[in-house]
Short mmCIF file of C-alpha atoms in Angstrom, two decimals:
data_model
loop_
_atom_site.label_atom_id
_atom_site.label_comp_id
_atom_site.label_asym_id
_atom_site.label_seq_id
_atom_site.Cartn_x
_atom_site.Cartn_y
_atom_site.Cartn_z
CA MET A 1 96.67 127.29 21.39
CA ARG A 2 100.24 128.10 20.45
CA LYS A 3 99.23 129.55 17.06
CA LYS A 4 96.49 131.61 18.70
CA ILE A 5 98.85 133.15 21.22
CA LEU A 6 101.59 133.66 18.59
CA LYS A 7 99.13 135.65 16.45
CA PHE A 8 97.97 137.66 19.52
CA MET A 9 101.54 138.50 20.52
CA GLN A 10 102.39 139.58 16.97
CA GLU A 11 99.24 141.73 16.74
CA TYR A 12 100.24 143.69 19.85
CA HIS A 13 104.02 143.65 19.17
CA MET A 14 104.70 141.87 22.48
CA ALA A 15 108.13 140.51 21.60
CA GLY A 16 110.79 141.83 19.28
CA LYS A 17 113.73 139.92 17.83
CA GLY A 18 116.56 139.72 20.34
CA GLU A 19 114.50 140.98 23.25
CA CYS A 20 114.37 139.34 26.67
CA ILE A 21 111.01 138.43 28.23
CA LEU A 22 110.63 137.90 31.95
CA ALA A 23 107.79 135.52 32.75
CA ALA A 24 106.08 136.01 36.13
CA VAL A 25 105.40 132.48 37.38
CA SER A 26 103.42 131.62 40.50
CA GLY A 27 103.27 127.92 39.70
CA GLY A 28 99.53 127.99 39.12
CA ALA A 29 97.82 126.82 35.94
CA ASP A 30 97.77 130.20 34.17
CA SER A 31 101.39 131.19 34.79
CA LEU A 32 102.73 127.72 34.11
CA CYS A 33 100.86 127.65 30.80
CA LEU A 34 102.34 131.07 30.04
CA LEU A 35 105.87 129.84 30.66
CA MET A 36 105.35 126.68 28.58
CA ILE A 37 103.90 128.61 25.65
CA LEU A 38 106.79 131.12 25.75
CA LEU A 39 109.21 128.17 25.81
CA GLU A 40 107.58 126.90 22.60
CA LEU A 41 107.65 130.31 20.92
CA ARG A 42 111.07 131.66 21.97
CA GLN A 43 113.01 130.09 19.09
CA MET A 44 110.38 130.95 16.50
CA MET A 45 110.06 134.62 17.69
CA GLN A 46 113.78 134.82 18.59
CA PHE A 47 113.53 136.21 22.09
CA ARG A 48 115.36 135.26 25.30
CA LEU A 49 113.35 133.95 28.24
CA CYS A 50 113.77 134.18 32.03
CA ALA A 51 111.40 133.84 34.97
CA VAL A 52 110.58 135.33 38.35
CA HIS A 53 108.60 133.95 41.31
CA VAL A 54 107.46 135.92 44.40
CA GLU A 55 106.75 133.95 47.57
CA HIS A 56 104.56 136.28 49.66
CA GLY A 57 104.96 134.48 53.00
CA ILE A 58 101.16 134.21 53.41
CA ARG A 59 100.50 130.48 53.10
CA GLY A 60 103.43 129.15 55.06
CA ALA A 61 104.79 125.79 53.89
CA ASP A 62 102.42 125.71 50.89
CA SER A 63 103.82 128.89 49.37
CA ARG A 64 107.41 127.75 49.99
CA LYS A 65 106.53 124.49 48.25
CA ASP A 66 105.22 126.46 45.26
CA ALA A 67 108.48 128.41 45.08
CA LEU A 68 110.46 125.19 45.03
CA PHE A 69 108.16 123.79 42.29
CA VAL A 70 108.80 126.83 40.10
CA GLU A 71 112.55 126.69 40.75
CA ASN A 72 112.74 123.03 39.82
CA PHE A 73 110.60 123.48 36.69
CA CYS A 74 112.80 126.34 35.48
CA ARG A 75 115.97 124.38 36.20
CA GLU A 76 114.63 121.38 34.26
CA HIS A 77 113.81 123.56 31.25
CA GLN A 78 116.97 125.68 31.54
CA VAL A 79 115.15 128.92 32.19
CA PRO A 80 117.06 131.42 34.38
CA CYS A 81 114.85 132.09 37.39
CA ARG A 82 114.88 134.55 40.30
CA ILE A 83 112.96 133.68 43.51
CA PHE A 84 111.95 136.41 45.95
CA HIS A 85 110.65 135.91 49.49
CA CYS A 86 108.77 138.57 51.43
CA ASN A 87 106.20 139.11 54.16
CA ALA A 88 103.18 140.64 52.45
CA LEU A 89 101.06 140.57 55.62
CA GLU A 90 103.52 142.67 57.58
CA TYR A 91 104.09 145.02 54.61
CA SER A 92 100.35 145.53 54.17
CA ARG A 93 99.88 146.39 57.84
CA GLU A 94 102.76 148.84 57.84
CA HIS A 95 101.48 150.60 54.74
CA LYS A 96 97.78 150.45 55.70
CA MET A 97 96.79 148.42 52.68
CA THR A 98 94.65 145.32 52.20
CA VAL A 99 96.66 142.12 51.88
CA GLU A 100 95.75 141.94 48.18
CA GLU A 101 96.97 145.50 47.55
CA GLY A 102 100.19 145.01 49.53
CA ALA A 103 100.99 141.68 47.87
CA ARG A 104 100.37 143.14 44.44
CA LYS A 105 102.59 146.15 45.08
CA LEU A 106 105.41 143.98 46.37
CA ARG A 107 105.00 141.54 43.50
CA TYR A 108 105.39 144.18 40.80
CA GLU A 109 108.35 145.79 42.59
CA PHE A 110 110.11 142.43 42.55
CA PHE A 111 109.14 141.90 38.90
CA ASP A 112 110.80 145.22 38.10
CA GLN A 113 113.89 144.31 40.11
CA ALA A 114 114.23 140.95 38.36
CA ALA A 115 113.75 142.60 34.96
CA GLY A 116 116.69 144.86 35.79
CA GLU A 117 118.85 141.95 36.88
CA PHE A 118 118.17 139.96 33.75
CA GLY A 119 118.11 142.94 31.41
CA ALA A 120 114.53 142.04 30.41
CA ASP A 121 112.70 144.25 27.93
CA LYS A 122 109.23 142.91 28.74
CA ILE A 123 107.50 141.39 31.77
CA ALA A 124 104.90 138.76 30.87
CA VAL A 125 102.03 138.14 33.29
CA ALA A 126 99.38 135.45 32.96
CA HIS A 127 96.02 137.28 32.91
CA ASN A 128 93.48 135.55 30.68
CA ARG A 129 90.07 136.32 29.22
CA ASN A 130 88.25 135.27 32.38
CA ASP A 131 90.42 137.57 34.45
CA CYS A 132 89.52 140.45 32.14
CA ALA A 133 85.79 139.67 32.38
CA GLU A 134 85.99 139.36 36.18
CA THR A 135 87.79 142.68 36.41
CA MET A 136 85.10 144.36 34.30
CA LEU A 137 82.33 142.97 36.44
CA PHE A 138 84.19 143.78 39.65
CA HIS A 139 84.60 147.41 38.58
CA LEU A 140 81.01 147.60 37.41
CA ILE A 141 79.45 146.49 40.68
CA ARG A 142 81.73 148.77 42.67
CA GLY A 143 80.94 151.74 40.46
CA THR A 144 83.18 152.73 37.51
CA GLY A 145 83.56 154.79 34.42
CA LEU A 146 84.83 153.74 30.99
CA LYS A 147 88.31 153.02 32.32
CA GLY A 148 86.96 150.27 34.55
CA LEU A 149 84.98 148.74 31.75
CA ARG A 150 87.95 148.41 29.41
CA GLY A 151 89.13 145.56 31.64
CA ILE A 152 92.79 144.54 31.37
CA ARG A 153 94.94 145.84 28.57
CA PRO A 154 97.12 143.45 26.47
CA VAL A 155 100.14 145.79 26.75
CA ARG A 156 100.93 148.51 29.29
CA GLY A 157 104.46 149.81 29.15
CA LYS A 158 106.78 146.84 29.76
CA ILE A 159 103.92 144.60 30.93
CA ILE A 160 102.58 142.17 28.33
CA ARG A 161 99.75 139.65 28.68
CA PRO A 162 100.06 136.94 26.03
CA LEU A 163 97.24 134.76 27.47
CA LEU A 164 94.62 137.52 27.29
CA CYS A 165 93.27 135.90 24.12
CA ALA A 166 92.66 132.57 25.89
CA GLU A 167 89.99 131.43 28.32
CA ARG A 168 90.72 129.51 31.51
CA LYS A 169 89.18 126.29 30.13
CA GLU A 170 91.60 126.44 27.16
CA ILE A 171 94.54 126.83 29.54
CA GLU A 172 93.47 123.87 31.64
CA ALA A 173 92.96 121.75 28.51
CA TYR A 174 96.44 122.68 27.27
CA LEU A 175 98.04 121.57 30.57
CA ALA A 176 95.98 118.38 30.66
CA ALA A 177 97.02 117.47 27.11
CA ALA A 178 100.68 118.03 28.08
CA GLY A 179 100.25 115.96 31.26
CA GLN A 180 101.64 118.89 33.24
CA VAL A 181 100.85 119.24 36.94
CA PHE A 182 100.66 122.70 38.55
CA CYS A 183 100.31 124.28 41.98
CA GLN A 184 96.90 124.76 43.56
CA ASP A 185 96.42 127.86 45.75
CA LYS A 186 93.86 126.96 48.36
CA THR A 187 93.02 130.61 49.01
CA ASN A 188 91.50 130.74 45.52
CA GLU A 189 88.71 128.50 46.85
CA GLU A 190 87.86 130.78 49.76
CA LEU A 191 84.83 133.04 49.38
CA ASP A 192 86.10 135.75 51.71
CA TYR A 193 87.57 137.59 48.69
CA ALA A 194 85.15 139.38 46.35
CA ARG A 195 86.90 138.18 43.20
CA ASN A 196 86.68 134.58 44.34
CA LYS A 197 82.92 135.00 44.80
CA LEU A 198 82.63 136.28 41.25
CA ARG A 199 84.77 133.43 39.94
CA ARG A 200 83.17 130.61 41.91
CA GLN A 201 79.55 131.75 42.18
CA VAL A 202 78.66 134.42 39.60
CA PHE A 203 80.52 133.37 36.43
CA PRO A 204 79.27 129.76 36.40
CA ILE A 205 75.73 131.20 36.25
CA LEU A 206 76.67 133.64 33.48
CA GLU A 207 78.17 130.80 31.46
CA GLU A 208 74.96 128.79 31.94
CA VAL A 209 73.11 131.68 30.30
CA ASN A 210 75.74 131.91 27.52
CA SER A 211 78.80 129.76 27.29
CA GLN A 212 80.64 132.62 25.51
CA ALA A 213 80.03 135.11 28.32
CA ALA A 214 83.75 135.76 28.99
CA ALA A 215 84.55 136.09 25.28
CA HIS A 216 81.71 138.56 24.70
CA MET A 217 82.77 140.63 27.71
CA ASN A 218 86.30 140.77 26.35
CA GLN A 219 84.94 142.03 23.05
CA ALA A 220 83.04 144.72 24.92
CA ALA A 221 86.21 145.63 26.84
CA ALA A 222 88.16 146.04 23.58
CA MET A 223 85.43 148.29 22.12
CA THR A 224 85.31 150.32 25.32
CA ALA A 225 89.10 150.82 25.11
CA GLU A 226 88.72 152.18 21.60
CA VAL A 227 85.90 154.52 22.69
CA LEU A 228 87.99 155.68 25.64
CA GLU A 229 90.96 156.51 23.35
CA LEU A 230 88.63 158.64 21.21
CA LEU A 231 87.16 160.34 24.25
CA GLU A 232 90.61 161.13 25.62
CA ASP A 233 91.56 162.80 22.35
CA LEU A 234 88.35 164.86 22.31
CA THR A 235 88.84 165.75 25.97
CA GLN A 236 92.30 167.13 25.28
CA GLU A 237 90.91 169.24 22.42
CA ALA A 238 88.10 170.52 24.69
CA MET A 239 90.57 171.46 27.42
CA GLU A 240 92.72 173.40 24.92
CA LYS A 241 89.59 175.20 23.65
CA TYR A 242 87.81 176.02 26.93
CA ALA A 243 90.38 175.97 29.74
CA VAL A 244 92.99 178.66 30.26
CA ARG A 245 95.58 178.44 33.02
CA GLY A 246 97.05 181.56 34.52
CA GLU A 247 99.35 182.32 37.43
CA ASP A 248 96.42 182.64 39.82
CA GLY A 249 94.44 179.59 38.70
CA LEU A 250 92.46 178.07 35.85
CA ARG A 251 89.43 179.53 34.06
CA ILE A 252 86.84 177.33 32.36
CA SER A 253 84.72 179.00 29.72
CA ALA A 254 80.94 178.63 30.12
CA GLU A 255 80.91 177.67 26.43
CA LEU A 256 82.00 174.18 27.56
CA ARG A 257 78.31 173.65 28.31
CA ASN A 258 77.64 173.64 24.55
CA GLU A 259 79.53 170.33 24.25
CA ARG A 260 77.89 166.94 24.76
CA PRO A 261 77.45 166.00 28.45
CA ILE A 262 79.95 163.09 28.33
CA LEU A 263 82.65 165.42 26.93
CA GLN A 264 81.81 168.08 29.55
CA LYS A 265 82.22 165.54 32.34
CA SER A 266 85.44 164.09 30.93
CA ALA A 267 87.01 167.53 30.58
CA LEU A 268 85.91 168.66 34.05
CA HIS A 269 87.21 165.43 35.59
CA ARG A 270 90.62 165.92 33.95
CA ILE A 271 90.69 169.60 35.02
CA LEU A 272 89.86 168.72 38.64
CA ILE A 273 92.62 166.08 38.75
CA GLU A 274 95.25 168.41 37.27
CA THR A 275 94.26 171.27 39.63
CA ALA A 276 94.20 168.95 42.68
CA GLU A 277 97.47 167.39 41.55
CA ASN A 278 96.05 164.07 42.65
CA GLU A 279 93.62 161.59 41.12
CA ARG A 280 92.61 159.68 44.20
CA ASP A 281 89.31 160.75 45.83
CA ILE A 282 88.20 162.78 42.79
CA THR A 283 84.86 161.12 42.04
CA ALA A 284 81.87 161.43 39.67
CA VAL A 285 80.05 163.33 42.48
CA HIS A 286 82.69 166.09 42.38
CA VAL A 287 82.47 166.33 38.61
CA GLN A 288 78.67 166.58 38.83
CA LYS A 289 78.91 169.39 41.43
CA LEU A 290 81.39 171.29 39.28
CA GLN A 291 79.13 170.89 36.27
CA GLU A 292 76.13 172.17 38.27
CA LEU A 293 78.10 175.25 39.32
CA PHE A 294 77.73 176.55 35.75
CA GLY A 295 74.01 176.97 36.44
CA LEU A 296 74.46 179.00 39.64
CA GLN A 297 74.84 182.76 40.01
CA ALA A 298 78.22 184.50 39.93
CA GLY A 299 80.00 184.47 43.28
CA ARG A 300 78.89 180.97 44.35
CA ARG A 301 81.77 178.78 45.51
CA LEU A 302 82.44 175.08 46.10
CA ASP A 303 85.26 173.26 47.89
CA PHE A 304 86.83 170.09 46.57
CA PRO A 305 89.49 167.66 47.87
CA TYR A 306 93.15 168.72 48.15
CA GLY A 307 92.35 172.38 48.82
CA VAL A 308 90.76 173.07 45.43
CA THR A 309 88.08 175.80 45.32
CA ALA A 310 85.78 176.58 42.39
CA GLU A 311 83.98 179.92 41.97
CA ARG A 312 81.26 180.85 39.49
CA VAL A 313 82.42 183.92 37.62
CA TYR A 314 80.73 185.78 34.78
CA GLU A 315 82.71 184.08 32.01
CA GLY A 316 82.46 180.58 33.55
CA ILE A 317 84.24 178.91 36.47
CA PHE A 318 87.51 179.82 38.17
CA LEU A 319 89.50 177.03 39.90
CA LYS A 320 92.48 177.37 42.12
CA LYS A 321 94.36 175.46 44.80
CA ASN A 322 94.83 177.27 48.10
CA ALA A 323 98.32 178.23 49.18
CA ALA A 324 98.14 176.31 52.47
CA GLU A 325 97.61 173.01 50.62
CA LYS A 326 100.54 173.77 48.29
CA ARG A 327 102.82 174.46 51.25
CA ILE A 328 101.89 171.11 52.74
CA GLN A 329 102.79 169.41 49.47
CA GLN A 330 106.17 171.14 49.41
CA GLN A 331 107.26 169.42 52.60
CA PRO A 332 109.79 166.58 52.22
CA ALA A 333 107.94 163.64 50.71
CA ASN A 334 110.03 161.01 52.49
CA HIS A 335 113.17 160.44 54.61
CA TRP A 336 115.36 160.29 51.50
CA GLU A 337 114.50 163.85 50.57
CA ALA A 338 114.57 165.14 54.17
CA ASP A 339 118.05 163.71 54.76
CA ASP A 340 119.30 165.23 51.52
CA GLN A 341 117.94 168.64 52.48
CA LYS A 342 119.88 168.50 55.75
CA LYS A 343 123.06 167.34 54.06
CA ASN A 344 122.89 169.82 51.20
CA ALA A 345 121.35 172.87 52.84
CA GLY A 346 121.85 175.78 50.47
CA ASN A 347 123.11 173.52 47.69
CA HIS A 348 119.96 171.59 46.81
CA PRO A 349 117.85 173.79 44.51
CA ARG A 350 114.14 173.20 44.85
CA GLN A 351 111.74 174.02 42.07
CA GLU A 352 108.04 173.51 41.59
CA VAL A 353 107.10 173.33 37.93
CA PHE A 354 103.55 173.01 36.53
CA ILE A 355 103.52 171.72 33.02
CA GLU A 356 100.29 173.14 31.70
CA ARG A 357 99.96 170.61 28.94
CA ALA A 358 102.33 168.59 26.89
CA GLY A 359 102.96 169.95 23.44
CA GLY A 360 103.02 167.82 20.32
CA ALA A 361 106.08 166.99 18.28
CA GLY A 362 108.02 170.14 17.45
CA GLN A 363 106.20 172.37 19.94
CA GLU A 364 108.21 174.14 22.63
CA GLU A 365 107.05 174.42 26.25
CA ASP A 366 108.54 176.03 29.33
CA PHE A 367 110.10 172.82 30.60
CA PRO A 368 112.75 172.74 33.34
CA GLU A 369 116.41 171.83 32.99
CA LEU A 370 117.59 169.29 35.56
CA THR A 371 120.83 169.69 37.45
CA ALA A 372 122.98 167.06 39.12
CA GLU A 373 121.65 167.96 42.60
CA GLY A 374 118.04 169.10 42.80
CA PHE A 375 114.36 168.55 43.44
CA TRP A 376 111.47 169.38 41.12
CA LYS A 377 107.69 168.97 41.46
CA ILE A 378 105.67 168.38 38.30
CA PRO A 379 102.07 168.61 39.61
CA GLY A 380 100.49 168.26 36.19
CA TYR A 381 101.89 164.72 36.07
CA GLY A 382 101.95 163.96 39.79
CA TYR A 383 105.72 163.54 39.69
CA GLU A 384 108.43 164.52 42.18
CA ILE A 385 111.90 164.29 40.71
CA ARG A 386 115.15 164.16 42.71
CA THR A 387 118.70 164.08 41.39
CA ARG A 388 122.00 163.54 43.16
CA LEU A 389 125.56 162.99 42.05
CA LEU A 390 127.57 160.02 43.36
CA GLU A 391 131.30 160.56 42.89
CA ASN A 392 132.90 158.25 45.48
CA ASN A 393 132.30 154.94 47.22
CA PHE A 394 129.60 153.66 44.85
CA GLN A 395 131.63 150.71 43.57
CA ASN A 396 130.11 148.31 46.08
CA GLU A 397 126.53 149.48 45.56
CA GLU A 398 124.11 147.68 43.24
CA ILE A 399 122.62 149.54 40.31
CA PRO A 400 118.93 150.21 41.14
CA LYS A 401 116.53 147.87 39.37
CA LYS A 402 113.41 149.97 39.85
CA MET A 403 111.50 151.34 36.90
CA TYR A 404 111.43 154.83 38.41
CA THR A 405 115.00 155.08 39.83
CA LYS A 406 117.85 155.16 37.35
CA TRP A 407 121.66 155.50 37.41
CA MET A 408 123.40 157.21 34.49
CA ASP A 409 127.03 157.86 33.65
CA TYR A 410 127.11 161.61 34.26
CA ASP A 411 130.20 162.20 32.10
CA LYS A 412 128.47 160.75 29.04
CA ILE A 413 125.82 163.47 29.13
CA LYS A 414 127.14 166.06 26.71
CA GLY A 415 124.77 169.00 27.10
CA THR A 416 121.94 170.03 29.45
CA MET A 417 119.34 167.66 30.81
CA GLN A 418 115.91 168.93 29.92
CA LEU A 419 112.60 167.50 31.05
CA ARG A 420 110.15 167.72 28.17
CA THR A 421 107.81 165.87 25.82
CA ARG A 422 108.74 164.54 22.42
CA GLN A 423 110.09 166.50 19.46
CA GLU A 424 110.49 165.66 15.82
CA LYS A 425 114.14 164.49 15.73
CA ASP A 426 114.25 162.61 19.06
CA PHE A 427 116.10 159.31 19.15
CA LEU A 428 117.25 156.59 21.60
CA VAL A 429 120.58 154.78 21.58
CA LEU A 430 119.80 151.06 21.74
CA SER A 431 123.22 149.43 21.89
CA ALA A 432 126.72 150.03 23.18
CA ASP A 433 127.97 150.53 19.61
CA GLY A 434 125.68 153.55 19.19
CA ARG A 435 122.85 152.03 17.14
CA ARG A 436 119.91 154.47 17.18
CA LYS A 437 116.14 154.24 16.91
CA LYS A 438 113.82 157.17 16.34
CA LEU A 439 111.58 157.83 19.36
CA LYS A 440 108.53 157.67 17.13
CA LYS A 441 109.49 154.18 16.02
CA TYR A 442 110.15 153.18 19.63
CA PHE A 443 106.61 154.32 20.65
CA VAL A 444 105.14 152.33 17.75
CA ASP A 445 107.14 149.22 18.62
CA GLU A 446 106.12 149.50 22.26
CA LYS A 447 102.47 149.78 21.24
CA ILE A 448 102.06 153.05 23.16
CA PRO A 449 98.70 154.64 22.18
CA ARG A 450 99.11 157.65 19.93
CA GLN A 451 97.22 160.03 22.20
CA LYS A 452 99.54 159.22 25.12
CA ARG A 453 102.78 159.78 23.30
CA ASP A 454 102.58 163.57 23.65
CA ARG A 455 102.08 163.20 27.42
CA ILE A 456 105.04 160.94 28.21
CA LEU A 457 107.84 162.88 29.93
CA LEU A 458 111.34 162.52 28.56
CA LEU A 459 114.75 163.39 29.94
CA ALA A 460 116.67 164.73 26.98
CA ASP A 461 120.17 165.87 26.09
CA GLY A 462 119.33 167.75 22.89
CA SER A 463 117.64 165.21 20.59
CA HIS A 464 119.23 162.30 22.47
CA ILE A 465 116.60 160.86 24.82
CA LEU A 466 118.34 159.80 27.99
CA TRP A 467 115.24 158.32 29.63
CA VAL A 468 111.67 157.68 28.49
CA ILE A 469 110.31 158.02 32.04
CA GLY A 470 108.50 154.86 33.08
CA TYR A 471 110.14 152.89 30.25
CA ARG A 472 113.80 152.55 29.23
CA ILE A 473 117.00 154.59 29.40
CA SER A 474 119.47 155.10 26.61
CA GLU A 475 122.30 152.56 26.23
CA GLY A 476 124.55 155.54 25.56
CA ILE A 477 124.54 156.72 29.20
CA LYS A 478 124.43 153.39 31.06
CA VAL A 479 126.85 152.86 33.97
CA THR A 480 129.86 150.69 33.21
CA GLU A 481 133.02 149.65 35.04
CA ARG A 482 134.70 152.82 33.67
CA THR A 483 132.11 155.15 35.16
CA ARG A 484 133.60 157.79 37.48
CA ARG A 485 130.51 159.82 38.35
CA ILE A 486 126.95 158.55 38.64
CA LEU A 487 123.83 160.65 38.26
CA GLU A 488 120.96 159.12 40.24
CA ILE A 489 117.46 160.17 39.22
CA GLN A 490 114.45 159.20 41.30
CA VAL A 491 110.88 159.82 40.10
CA ASP A 492 108.08 159.46 42.63
CA GLY A 493 104.34 159.72 41.99
CA GLY A 494 102.45 159.13 38.79
CA THR A 495 101.13 155.63 38.07
CA ALA A 496 103.63 152.81 37.76
CA TYR A 497 101.20 149.95 37.57
CA GLU A 498 97.57 149.38 36.89
#
């Protein structure tokens, strides 16, 4: 088991020498096995280890008992551990989410906070092969495309899943051999949740048909992920060839119809999302309707979510987003922004920037420069970016631990702050003594897929990358006790977690 997971972690570059891994531990069989395996591997792979537990306040005394179990286990094995308590039920009601959605969102926010407190480079979660197979089947029966069929990825940003090569029966056998007890969540036995029905009723039947059902589904997920990477590359090429964006909207050439249907649909889906500036509620039905519009006479129009209209024109299809919908999106996104607009009326520049497409290394685009006090919308990425300068009375405040809110030492930024994609000579500073790493090498080490590297937004000071948005910031601009002025940057929107 240990050798198998070691090989898997090495294959996906999950842990580098000197890095810190934060293990998310619920106390259940999977997460406890994860922590124990990492304890065995930490000396061999030369990484530091810490842990986090989130008590959701759902199961009363039972969940508090689990938190105490994790705390005691970590103390016994000398693993630094952070315990969080919250009320997932109340949070879910307030935010109009299901309990599962709300608990998951809170959980990952606490993971991110703990990672900041410990200085963790990676966050290890305990998904296994059965979880991946269940996720595939769950997506399939609800209706999904290729993304749903690729299951759970081994690495996504800072999130790593070392147990994704192991099945649940292997995990249980490992714990039994070690004589290790673990917590039992009684809600996992309830059939009110769809996933529990799959786990308790459907998968036992599938394994009766073939005992390797979960393994085979994981193989299919891996192949689907490879196919999806290829399709995403071809989709980008098709968009560059057939879609032209102007000031008034986007024109799609009718020649797109000469491509294979799956490539047509993928390109039209991406175009709809970028025009709508939102992915949610854009479905296969909308893509089909847009595709059918090619076959109608010029002048025919269709309406789509988020104020998007499509018109059949002689050369193809013309898409635009109506002005009323854009004005709605320009309203303050939350109280933070609204308060700042009141405080800094006339001094808080507001820009809306559409990045048509991210250029490759060495290509220049019309990217914005960020100032110390400002607001920018990046619809092509779904981001809203706010900056503010803190010059006084921040000594008693804690540095934000969130992945999408960062503090930087403003006086260490030498030139202008430009938002852009990668260029040839980009580098990160990885240590206080100025040790550098090329951005290209960083992307490789983080196992970021090649086709995504040109789409990741960067905050740059010349070739010095201050922040790989969604990942890490440069050590060269981190806040210290000598910092006099802090630049706070908050990025909202986009997708933080799967």
